[in-house]
CSV table of N, CA and C in Angstrom, one decimal:
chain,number,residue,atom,x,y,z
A,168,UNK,N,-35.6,-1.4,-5.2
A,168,UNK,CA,-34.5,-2.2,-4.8
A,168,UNK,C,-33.2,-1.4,-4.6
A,169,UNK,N,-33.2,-0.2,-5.1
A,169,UNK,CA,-31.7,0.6,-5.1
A,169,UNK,C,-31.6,0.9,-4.2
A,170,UNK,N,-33.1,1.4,-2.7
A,170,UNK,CA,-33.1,2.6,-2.2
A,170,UNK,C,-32.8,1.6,-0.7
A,171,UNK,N,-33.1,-0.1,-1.3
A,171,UNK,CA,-32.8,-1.1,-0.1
A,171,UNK,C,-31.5,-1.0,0.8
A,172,UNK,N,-31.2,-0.9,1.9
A,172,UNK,CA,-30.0,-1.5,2.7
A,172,UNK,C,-30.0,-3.1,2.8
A,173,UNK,N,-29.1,-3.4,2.4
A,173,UNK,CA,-28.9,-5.0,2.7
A,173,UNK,C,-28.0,-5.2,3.2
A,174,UNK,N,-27.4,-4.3,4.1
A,174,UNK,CA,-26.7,-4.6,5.5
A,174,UNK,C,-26.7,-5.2,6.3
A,175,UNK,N,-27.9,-5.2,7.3
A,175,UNK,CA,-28.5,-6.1,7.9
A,175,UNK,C,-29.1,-7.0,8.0
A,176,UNK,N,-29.5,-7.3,6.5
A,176,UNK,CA,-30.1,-9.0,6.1
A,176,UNK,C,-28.5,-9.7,5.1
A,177,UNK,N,-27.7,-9.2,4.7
A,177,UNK,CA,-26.2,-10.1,5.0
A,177,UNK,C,-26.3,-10.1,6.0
A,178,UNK,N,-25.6,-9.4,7.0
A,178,UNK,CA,-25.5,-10.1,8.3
A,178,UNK,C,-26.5,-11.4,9.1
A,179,UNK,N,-27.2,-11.2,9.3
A,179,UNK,CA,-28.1,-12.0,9.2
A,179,UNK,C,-27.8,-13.6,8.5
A,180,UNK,N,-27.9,-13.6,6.7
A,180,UNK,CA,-27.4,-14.4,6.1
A,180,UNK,C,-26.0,-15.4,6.4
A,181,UNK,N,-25.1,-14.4,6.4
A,181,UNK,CA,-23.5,-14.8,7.1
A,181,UNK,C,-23.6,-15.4,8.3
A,182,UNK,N,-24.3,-14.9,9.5
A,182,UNK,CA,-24.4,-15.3,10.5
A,182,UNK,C,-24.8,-17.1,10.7
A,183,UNK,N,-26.1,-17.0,9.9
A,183,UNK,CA,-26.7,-18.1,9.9
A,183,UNK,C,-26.4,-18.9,9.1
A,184,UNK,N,-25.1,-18.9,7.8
A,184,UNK,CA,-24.3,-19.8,7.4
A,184,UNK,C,-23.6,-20.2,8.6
A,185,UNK,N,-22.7,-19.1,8.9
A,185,UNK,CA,-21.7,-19.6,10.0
A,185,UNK,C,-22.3,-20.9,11.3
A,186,UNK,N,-23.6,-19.8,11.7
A,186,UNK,CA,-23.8,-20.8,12.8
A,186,UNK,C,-24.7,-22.4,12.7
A,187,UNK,N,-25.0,-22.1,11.3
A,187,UNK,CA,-26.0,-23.7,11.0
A,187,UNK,C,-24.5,-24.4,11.0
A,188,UNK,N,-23.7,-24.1,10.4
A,188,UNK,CA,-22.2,-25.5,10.7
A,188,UNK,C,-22.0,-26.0,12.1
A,189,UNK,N,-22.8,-25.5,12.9
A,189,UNK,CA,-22.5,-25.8,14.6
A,189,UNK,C,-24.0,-26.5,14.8
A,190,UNK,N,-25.1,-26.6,14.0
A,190,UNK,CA,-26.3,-27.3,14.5
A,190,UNK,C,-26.4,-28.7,13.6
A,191,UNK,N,-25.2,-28.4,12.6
A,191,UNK,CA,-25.3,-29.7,12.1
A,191,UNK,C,-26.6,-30.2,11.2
A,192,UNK,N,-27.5,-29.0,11.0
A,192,UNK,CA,-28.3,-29.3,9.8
A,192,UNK,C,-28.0,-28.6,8.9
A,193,UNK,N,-27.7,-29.8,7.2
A,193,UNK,CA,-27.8,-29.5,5.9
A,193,UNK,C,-29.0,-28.3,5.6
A,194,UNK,N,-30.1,-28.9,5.8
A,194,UNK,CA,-31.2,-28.0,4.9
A,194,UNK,C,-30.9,-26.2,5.8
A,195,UNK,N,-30.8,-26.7,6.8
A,195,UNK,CA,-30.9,-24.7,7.4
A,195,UNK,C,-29.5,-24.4,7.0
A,196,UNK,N,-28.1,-24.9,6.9
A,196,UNK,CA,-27.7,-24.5,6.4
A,196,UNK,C,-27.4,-24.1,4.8
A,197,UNK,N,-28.1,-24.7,4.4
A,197,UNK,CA,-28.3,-24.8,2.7
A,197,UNK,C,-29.2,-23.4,2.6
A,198,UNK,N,-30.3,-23.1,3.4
A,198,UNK,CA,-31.0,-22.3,3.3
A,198,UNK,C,-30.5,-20.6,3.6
A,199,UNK,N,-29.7,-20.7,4.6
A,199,UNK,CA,-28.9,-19.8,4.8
A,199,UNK,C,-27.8,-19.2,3.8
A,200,UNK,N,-27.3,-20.5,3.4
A,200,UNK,CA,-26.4,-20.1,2.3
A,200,UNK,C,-27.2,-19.5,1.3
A,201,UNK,N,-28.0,-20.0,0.6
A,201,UNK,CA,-28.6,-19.2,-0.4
A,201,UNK,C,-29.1,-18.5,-0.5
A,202,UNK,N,-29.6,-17.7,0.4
A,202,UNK,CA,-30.3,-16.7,1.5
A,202,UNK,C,-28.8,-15.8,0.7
A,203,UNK,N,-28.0,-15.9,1.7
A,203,UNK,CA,-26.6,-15.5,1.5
A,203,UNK,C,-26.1,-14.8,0.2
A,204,UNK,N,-26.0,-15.6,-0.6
A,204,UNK,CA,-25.6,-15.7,-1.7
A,204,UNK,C,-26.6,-15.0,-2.7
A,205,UNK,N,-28.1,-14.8,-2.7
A,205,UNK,CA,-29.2,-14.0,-3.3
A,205,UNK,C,-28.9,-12.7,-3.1
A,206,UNK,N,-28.7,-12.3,-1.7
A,206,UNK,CA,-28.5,-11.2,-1.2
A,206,UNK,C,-27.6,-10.7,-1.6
A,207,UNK,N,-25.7,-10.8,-1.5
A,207,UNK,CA,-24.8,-10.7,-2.3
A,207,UNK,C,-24.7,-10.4,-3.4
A,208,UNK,N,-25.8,-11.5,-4.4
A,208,UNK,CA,-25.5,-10.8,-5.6
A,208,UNK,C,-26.5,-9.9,-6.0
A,209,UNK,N,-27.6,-9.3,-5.1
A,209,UNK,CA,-28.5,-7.9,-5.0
A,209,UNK,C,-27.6,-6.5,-4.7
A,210,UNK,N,-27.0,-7.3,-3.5
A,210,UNK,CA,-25.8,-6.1,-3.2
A,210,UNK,C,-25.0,-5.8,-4.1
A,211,UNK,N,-24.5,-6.7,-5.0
A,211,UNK,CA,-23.7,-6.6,-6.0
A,211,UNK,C,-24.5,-5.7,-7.1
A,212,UNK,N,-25.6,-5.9,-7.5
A,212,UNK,CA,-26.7,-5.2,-8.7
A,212,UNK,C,-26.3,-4.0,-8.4
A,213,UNK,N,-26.9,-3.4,-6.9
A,213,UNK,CA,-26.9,-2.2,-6.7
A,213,UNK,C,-25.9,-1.6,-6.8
A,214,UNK,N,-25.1,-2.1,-6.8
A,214,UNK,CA,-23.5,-1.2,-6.8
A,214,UNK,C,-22.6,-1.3,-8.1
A,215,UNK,N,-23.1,-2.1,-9.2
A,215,UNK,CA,-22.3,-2.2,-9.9
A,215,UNK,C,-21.6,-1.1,-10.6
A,216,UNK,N,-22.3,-0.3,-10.9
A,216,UNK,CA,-21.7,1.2,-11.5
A,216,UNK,C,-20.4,1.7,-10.4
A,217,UNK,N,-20.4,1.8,-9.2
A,217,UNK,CA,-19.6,1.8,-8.8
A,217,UNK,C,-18.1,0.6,-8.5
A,218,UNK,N,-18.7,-0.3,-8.3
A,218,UNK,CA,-17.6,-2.3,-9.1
A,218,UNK,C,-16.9,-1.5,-10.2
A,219,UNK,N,-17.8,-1.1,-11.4
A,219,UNK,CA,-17.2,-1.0,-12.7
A,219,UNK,C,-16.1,0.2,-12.6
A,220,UNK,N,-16.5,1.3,-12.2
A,220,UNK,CA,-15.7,2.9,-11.8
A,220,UNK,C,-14.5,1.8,-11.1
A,221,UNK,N,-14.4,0.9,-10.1
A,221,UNK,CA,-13.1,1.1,-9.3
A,221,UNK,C,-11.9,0.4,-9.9
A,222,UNK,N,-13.0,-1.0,-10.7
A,222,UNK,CA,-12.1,-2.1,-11.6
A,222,UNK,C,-11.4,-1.4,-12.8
A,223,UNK,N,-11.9,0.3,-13.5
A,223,UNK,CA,-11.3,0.5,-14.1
A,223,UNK,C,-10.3,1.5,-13.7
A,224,UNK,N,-10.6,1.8,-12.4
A,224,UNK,CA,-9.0,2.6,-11.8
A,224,UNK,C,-8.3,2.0,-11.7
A,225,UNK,N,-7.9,0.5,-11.3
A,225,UNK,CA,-7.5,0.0,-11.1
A,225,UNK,C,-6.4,-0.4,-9.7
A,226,UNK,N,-6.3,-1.0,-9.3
A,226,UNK,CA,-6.0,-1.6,-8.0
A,226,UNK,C,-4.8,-0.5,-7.3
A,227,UNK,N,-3.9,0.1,-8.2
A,227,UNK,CA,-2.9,1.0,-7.6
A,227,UNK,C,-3.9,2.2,-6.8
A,228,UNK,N,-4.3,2.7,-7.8
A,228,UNK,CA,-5.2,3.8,-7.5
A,228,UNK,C,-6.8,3.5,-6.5
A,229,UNK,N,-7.0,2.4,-5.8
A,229,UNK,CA,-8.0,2.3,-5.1
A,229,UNK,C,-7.0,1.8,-4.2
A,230,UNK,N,-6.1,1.7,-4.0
A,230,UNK,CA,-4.8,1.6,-3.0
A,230,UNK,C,-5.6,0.2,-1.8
A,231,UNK,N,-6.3,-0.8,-2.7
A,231,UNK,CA,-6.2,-2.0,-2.5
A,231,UNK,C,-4.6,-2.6,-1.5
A,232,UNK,N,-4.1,-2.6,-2.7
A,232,UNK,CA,-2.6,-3.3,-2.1
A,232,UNK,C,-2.1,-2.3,-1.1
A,233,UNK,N,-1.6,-1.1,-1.1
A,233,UNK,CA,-1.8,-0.7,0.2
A,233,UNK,C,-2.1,-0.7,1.4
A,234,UNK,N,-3.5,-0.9,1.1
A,234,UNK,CA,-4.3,-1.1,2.5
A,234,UNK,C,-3.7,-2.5,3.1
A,235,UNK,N,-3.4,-3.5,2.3
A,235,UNK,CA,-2.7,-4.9,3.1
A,235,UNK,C,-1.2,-4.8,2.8
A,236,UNK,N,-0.4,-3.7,3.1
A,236,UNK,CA,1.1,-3.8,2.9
A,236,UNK,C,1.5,-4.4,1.5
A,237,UNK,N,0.9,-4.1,1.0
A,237,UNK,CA,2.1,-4.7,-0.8
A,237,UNK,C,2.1,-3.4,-1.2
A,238,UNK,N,3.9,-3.7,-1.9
A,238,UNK,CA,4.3,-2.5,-2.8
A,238,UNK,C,3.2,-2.4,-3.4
A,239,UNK,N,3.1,-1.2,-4.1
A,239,UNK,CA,2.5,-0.4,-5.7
A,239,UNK,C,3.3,-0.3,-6.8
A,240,UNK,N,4.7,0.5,-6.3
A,240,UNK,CA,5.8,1.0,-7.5
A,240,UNK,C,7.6,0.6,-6.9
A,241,UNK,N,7.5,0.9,-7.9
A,241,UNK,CA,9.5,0.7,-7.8
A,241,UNK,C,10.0,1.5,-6.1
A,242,UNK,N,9.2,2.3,-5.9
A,242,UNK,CA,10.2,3.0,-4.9
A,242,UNK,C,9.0,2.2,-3.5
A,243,UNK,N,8.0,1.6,-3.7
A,243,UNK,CA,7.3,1.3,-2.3
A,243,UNK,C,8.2,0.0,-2.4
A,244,UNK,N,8.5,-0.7,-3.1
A,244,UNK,CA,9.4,-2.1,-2.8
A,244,UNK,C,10.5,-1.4,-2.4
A,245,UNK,N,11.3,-0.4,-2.7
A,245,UNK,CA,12.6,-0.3,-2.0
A,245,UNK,C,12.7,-0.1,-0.6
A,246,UNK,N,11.6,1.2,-0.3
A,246,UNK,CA,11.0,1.2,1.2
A,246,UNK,C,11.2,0.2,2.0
A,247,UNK,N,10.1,-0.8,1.5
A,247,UNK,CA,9.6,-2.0,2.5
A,247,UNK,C,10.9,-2.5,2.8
A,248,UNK,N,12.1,-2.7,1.9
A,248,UNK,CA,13.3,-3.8,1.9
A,248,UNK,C,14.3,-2.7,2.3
A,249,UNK,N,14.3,-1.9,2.8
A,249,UNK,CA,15.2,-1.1,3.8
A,249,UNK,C,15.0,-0.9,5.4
A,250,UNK,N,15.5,-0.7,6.3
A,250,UNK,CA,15.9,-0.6,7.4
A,250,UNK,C,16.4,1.1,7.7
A,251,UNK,N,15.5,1.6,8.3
A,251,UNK,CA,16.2,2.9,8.7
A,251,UNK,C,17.0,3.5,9.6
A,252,UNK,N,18.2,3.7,9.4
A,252,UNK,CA,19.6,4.5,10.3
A,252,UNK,C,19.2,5.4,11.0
A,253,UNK,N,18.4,6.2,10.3
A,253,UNK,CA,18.1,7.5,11.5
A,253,UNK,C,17.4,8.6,10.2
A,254,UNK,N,16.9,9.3,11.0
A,254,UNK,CA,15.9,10.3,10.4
A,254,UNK,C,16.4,11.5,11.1
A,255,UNK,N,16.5,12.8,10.6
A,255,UNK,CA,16.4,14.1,10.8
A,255,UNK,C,15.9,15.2,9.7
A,256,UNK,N,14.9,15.6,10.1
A,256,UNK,CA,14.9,16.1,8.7
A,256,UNK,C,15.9,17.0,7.4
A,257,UNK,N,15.7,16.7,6.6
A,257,UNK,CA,16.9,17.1,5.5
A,257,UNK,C,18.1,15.9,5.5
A,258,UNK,N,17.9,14.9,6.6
A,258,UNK,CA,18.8,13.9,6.3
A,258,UNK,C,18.3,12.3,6.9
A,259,UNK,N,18.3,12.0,6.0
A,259,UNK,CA,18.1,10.0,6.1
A,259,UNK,C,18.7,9.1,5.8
A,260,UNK,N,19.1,8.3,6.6
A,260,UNK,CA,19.9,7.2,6.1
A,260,UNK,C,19.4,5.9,6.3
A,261,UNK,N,19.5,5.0,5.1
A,261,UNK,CA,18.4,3.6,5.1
A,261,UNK,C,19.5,2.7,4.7
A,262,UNK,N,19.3,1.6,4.8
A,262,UNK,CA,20.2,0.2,4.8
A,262,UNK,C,19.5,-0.4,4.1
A,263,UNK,N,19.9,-1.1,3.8
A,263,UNK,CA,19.7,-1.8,2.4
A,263,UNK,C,20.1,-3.5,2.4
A,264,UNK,N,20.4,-4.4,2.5
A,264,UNK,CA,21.5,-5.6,2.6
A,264,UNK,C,21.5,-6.1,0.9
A,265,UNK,N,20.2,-5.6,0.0
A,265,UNK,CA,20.4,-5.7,-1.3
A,265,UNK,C,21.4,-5.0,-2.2
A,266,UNK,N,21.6,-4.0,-1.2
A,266,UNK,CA,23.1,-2.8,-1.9
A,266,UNK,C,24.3,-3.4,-1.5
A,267,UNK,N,24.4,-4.4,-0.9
A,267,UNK,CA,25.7,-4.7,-0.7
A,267,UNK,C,26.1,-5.4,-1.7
A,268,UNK,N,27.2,-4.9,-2.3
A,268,UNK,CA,28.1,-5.4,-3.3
A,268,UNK,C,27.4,-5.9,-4.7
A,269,UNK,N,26.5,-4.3,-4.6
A,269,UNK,CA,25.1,-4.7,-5.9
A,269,UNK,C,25.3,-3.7,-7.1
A,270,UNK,N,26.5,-3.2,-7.8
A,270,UNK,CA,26.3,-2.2,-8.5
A,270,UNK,C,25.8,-2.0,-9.2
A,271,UNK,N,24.9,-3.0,-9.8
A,271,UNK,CA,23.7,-2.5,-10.8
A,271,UNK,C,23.0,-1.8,-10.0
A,272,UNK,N,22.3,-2.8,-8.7
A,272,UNK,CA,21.2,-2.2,-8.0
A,272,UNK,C,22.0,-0.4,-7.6
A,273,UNK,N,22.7,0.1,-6.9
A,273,UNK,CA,22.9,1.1,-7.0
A,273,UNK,C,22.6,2.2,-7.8
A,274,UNK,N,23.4,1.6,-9.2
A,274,UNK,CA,23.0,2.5,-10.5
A,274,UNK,C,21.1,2.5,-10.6
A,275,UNK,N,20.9,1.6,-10.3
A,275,UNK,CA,18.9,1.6,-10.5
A,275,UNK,C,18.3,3.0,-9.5
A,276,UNK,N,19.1,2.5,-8.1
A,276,UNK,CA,18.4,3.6,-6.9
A,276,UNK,C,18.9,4.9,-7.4
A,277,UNK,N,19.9,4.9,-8.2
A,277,UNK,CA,20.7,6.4,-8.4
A,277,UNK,C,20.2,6.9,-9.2
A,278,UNK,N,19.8,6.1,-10.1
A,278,UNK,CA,18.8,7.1,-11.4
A,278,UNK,C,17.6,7.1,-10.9
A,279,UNK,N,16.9,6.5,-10.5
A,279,UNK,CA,15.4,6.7,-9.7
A,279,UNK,C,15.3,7.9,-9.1
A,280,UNK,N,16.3,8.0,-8.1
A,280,UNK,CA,16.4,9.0,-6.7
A,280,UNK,C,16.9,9.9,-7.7
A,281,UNK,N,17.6,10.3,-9.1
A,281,UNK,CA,17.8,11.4,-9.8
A,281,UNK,C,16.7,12.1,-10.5
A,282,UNK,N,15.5,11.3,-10.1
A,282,UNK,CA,14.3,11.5,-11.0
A,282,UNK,C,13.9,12.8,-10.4
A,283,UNK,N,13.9,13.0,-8.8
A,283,UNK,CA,13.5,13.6,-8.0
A,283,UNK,C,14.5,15.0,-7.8
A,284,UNK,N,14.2,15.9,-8.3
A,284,UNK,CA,15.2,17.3,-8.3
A,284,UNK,C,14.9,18.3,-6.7
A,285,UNK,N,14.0,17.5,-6.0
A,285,UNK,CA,13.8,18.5,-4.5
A,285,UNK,C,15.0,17.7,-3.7
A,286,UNK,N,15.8,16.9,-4.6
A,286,UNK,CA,16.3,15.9,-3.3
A,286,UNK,C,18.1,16.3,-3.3
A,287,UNK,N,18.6,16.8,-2.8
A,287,UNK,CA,20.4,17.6,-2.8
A,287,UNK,C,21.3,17.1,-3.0
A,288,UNK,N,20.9,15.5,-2.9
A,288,UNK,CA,22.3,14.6,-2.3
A,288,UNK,C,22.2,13.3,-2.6
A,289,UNK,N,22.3,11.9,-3.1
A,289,UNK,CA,22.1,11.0,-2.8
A,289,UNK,C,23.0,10.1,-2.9
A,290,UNK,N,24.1,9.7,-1.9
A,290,UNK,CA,25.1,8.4,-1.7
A,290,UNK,C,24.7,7.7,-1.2
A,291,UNK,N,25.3,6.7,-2.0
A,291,UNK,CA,25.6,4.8,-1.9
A,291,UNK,C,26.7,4.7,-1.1
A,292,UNK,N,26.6,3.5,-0.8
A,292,UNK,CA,27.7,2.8,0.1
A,292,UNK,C,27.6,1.6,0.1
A,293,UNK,N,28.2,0.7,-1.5
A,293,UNK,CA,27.5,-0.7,-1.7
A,293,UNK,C,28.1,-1.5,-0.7
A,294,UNK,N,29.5,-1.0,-0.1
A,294,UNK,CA,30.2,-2.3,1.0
A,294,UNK,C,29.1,-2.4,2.3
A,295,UNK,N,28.7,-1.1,2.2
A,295,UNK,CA,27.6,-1.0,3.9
A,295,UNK,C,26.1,-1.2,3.4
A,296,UNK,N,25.6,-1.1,2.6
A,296,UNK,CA,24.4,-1.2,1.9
A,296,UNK,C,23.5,0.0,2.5
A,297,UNK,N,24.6,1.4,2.7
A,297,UNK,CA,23.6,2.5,3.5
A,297,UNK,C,23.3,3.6,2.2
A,298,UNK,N,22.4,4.1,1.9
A,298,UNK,CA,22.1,5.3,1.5
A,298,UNK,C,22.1,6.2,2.2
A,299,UNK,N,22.5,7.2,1.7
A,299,UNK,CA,22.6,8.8,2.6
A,299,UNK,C,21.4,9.4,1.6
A,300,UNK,N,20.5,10.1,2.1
A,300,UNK,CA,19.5,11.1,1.5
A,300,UNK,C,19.6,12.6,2.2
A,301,UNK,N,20.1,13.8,1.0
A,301,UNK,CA,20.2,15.2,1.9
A,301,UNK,C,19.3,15.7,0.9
A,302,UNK,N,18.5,16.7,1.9
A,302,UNK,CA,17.5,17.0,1.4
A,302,UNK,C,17.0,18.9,2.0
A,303,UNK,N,16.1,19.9,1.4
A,303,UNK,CA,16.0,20.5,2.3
A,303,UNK,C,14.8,20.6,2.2
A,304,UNK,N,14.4,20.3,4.1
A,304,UNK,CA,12.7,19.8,4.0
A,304,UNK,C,11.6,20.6,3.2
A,305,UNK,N,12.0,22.2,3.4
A,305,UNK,CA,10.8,23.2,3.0
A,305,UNK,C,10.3,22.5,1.3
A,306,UNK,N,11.7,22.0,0.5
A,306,UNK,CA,11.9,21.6,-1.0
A,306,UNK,C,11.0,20.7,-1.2
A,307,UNK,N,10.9,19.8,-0.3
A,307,UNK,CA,10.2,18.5,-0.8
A,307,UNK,C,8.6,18.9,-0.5
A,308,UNK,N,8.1,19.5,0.2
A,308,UNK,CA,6.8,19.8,0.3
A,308,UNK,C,5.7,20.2,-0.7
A,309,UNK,N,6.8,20.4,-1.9
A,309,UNK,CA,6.2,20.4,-3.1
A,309,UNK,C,5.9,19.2,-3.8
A,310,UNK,N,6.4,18.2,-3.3
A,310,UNK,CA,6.1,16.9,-3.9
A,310,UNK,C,5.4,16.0,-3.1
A,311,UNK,N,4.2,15.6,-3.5
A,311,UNK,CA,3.4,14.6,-2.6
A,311,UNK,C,4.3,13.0,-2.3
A,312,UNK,N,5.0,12.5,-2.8
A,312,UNK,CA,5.3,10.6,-3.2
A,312,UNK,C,6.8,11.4,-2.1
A,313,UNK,N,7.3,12.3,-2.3
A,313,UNK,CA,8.5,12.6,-1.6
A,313,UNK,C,7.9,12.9,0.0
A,314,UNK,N,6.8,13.6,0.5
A,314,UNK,CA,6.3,13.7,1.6
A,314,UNK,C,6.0,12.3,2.5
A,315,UNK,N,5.0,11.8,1.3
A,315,UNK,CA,5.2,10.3,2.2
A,315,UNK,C,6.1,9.2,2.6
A,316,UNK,N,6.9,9.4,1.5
A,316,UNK,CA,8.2,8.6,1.6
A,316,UNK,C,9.0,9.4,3.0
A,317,UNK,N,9.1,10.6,3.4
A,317,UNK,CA,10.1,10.9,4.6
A,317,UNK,C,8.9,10.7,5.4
A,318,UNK,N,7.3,11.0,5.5
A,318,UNK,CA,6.4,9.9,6.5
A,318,UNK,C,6.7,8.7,7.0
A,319,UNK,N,7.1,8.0,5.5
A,319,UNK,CA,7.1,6.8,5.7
A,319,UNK,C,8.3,6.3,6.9
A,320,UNK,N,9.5,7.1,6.8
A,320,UNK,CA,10.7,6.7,7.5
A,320,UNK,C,10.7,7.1,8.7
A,321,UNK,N,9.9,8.8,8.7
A,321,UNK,CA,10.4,9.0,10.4
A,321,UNK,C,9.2,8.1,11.0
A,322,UNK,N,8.5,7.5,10.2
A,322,UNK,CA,7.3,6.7,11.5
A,322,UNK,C,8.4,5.3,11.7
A,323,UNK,N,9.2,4.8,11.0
A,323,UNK,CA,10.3,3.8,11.3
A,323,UNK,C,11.8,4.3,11.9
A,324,UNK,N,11.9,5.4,11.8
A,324,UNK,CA,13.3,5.8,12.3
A,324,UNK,C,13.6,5.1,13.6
A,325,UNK,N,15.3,4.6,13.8
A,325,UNK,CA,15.2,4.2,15.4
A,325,UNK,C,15.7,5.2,15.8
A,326,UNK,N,15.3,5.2,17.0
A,326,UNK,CA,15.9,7.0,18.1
A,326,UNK,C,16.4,6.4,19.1
């Protein structure tokens, strides 16, 4: 049973759930379903060692939420809730409308972004809710979460 593919008899199963709702018989769709549902949880058997390995990475690290746009950490929520000014490299500027007239929130981005020692520069501007980021690009290439973060912006930069 390990060495089985049950690819093509799910499909199959799924199918023939789906399409017995359109013939309007209970028993073939009953039979489909549990067809369905046997298979699933064989598919499930065979894989569980791998189920168990990913449920104990847990969901950051199988980049789940990623794949469907949800933050992960403190700095993917600030991302998402910014607007980008412009990109060049060694310089970025992002908007914010939660920095406006937010001085805690400032003090939060300012110790965060002080976490990061490849980064040269970092002003606030809580009346405009803009951050300035100076940076020198060769610096940050040492850091993977800083690479994708200026990914992240010049694929949004407006030009």
């Amino acid at each position: 049973m390990k060495k089985m593919s049950l690819g093509i008899p799910l499909a199959v199963g799924m199918t023939g759930t789906v399409l017995s709702l359109v013939t309007g018989s209970k028993k073939i769709h009953t039979v489909f379903g549990i067809a369905w549902t046997a298979l699933s949880l064989a598919h499930a058997y065979q894989y569980k060692k791998v189920m168990k390995n990913n449920v104990k990475k847990g969901f950051s690290q199988m980049n789940i939420l990623n794949a469907v746009g949800m933050p992960t950490s403190k700095m993917d929520w600030f991302l998402k809730s910014v607007t980008v000014g412009s990109y060049i490299p060694g310089r970025i500027r992002v908007y914010s409308k939660a920095l406006i007239n937010n001085a805690q929130l400032k003090l939060k981005v300012e110790e965060t972004m002080a976490k990061y020692n490849e980064l040269d520069k970092v002003t606030i501007n809580t009346i405009t809710g803009s951050v300035l980021i100076e940076y020198q690009p060769a610096k940050i290439k040492t850091n993977k979460e800083l690479c994708e973060i200026e990914a992240y912006i010049k694929k949004r930069a407006n030009r």
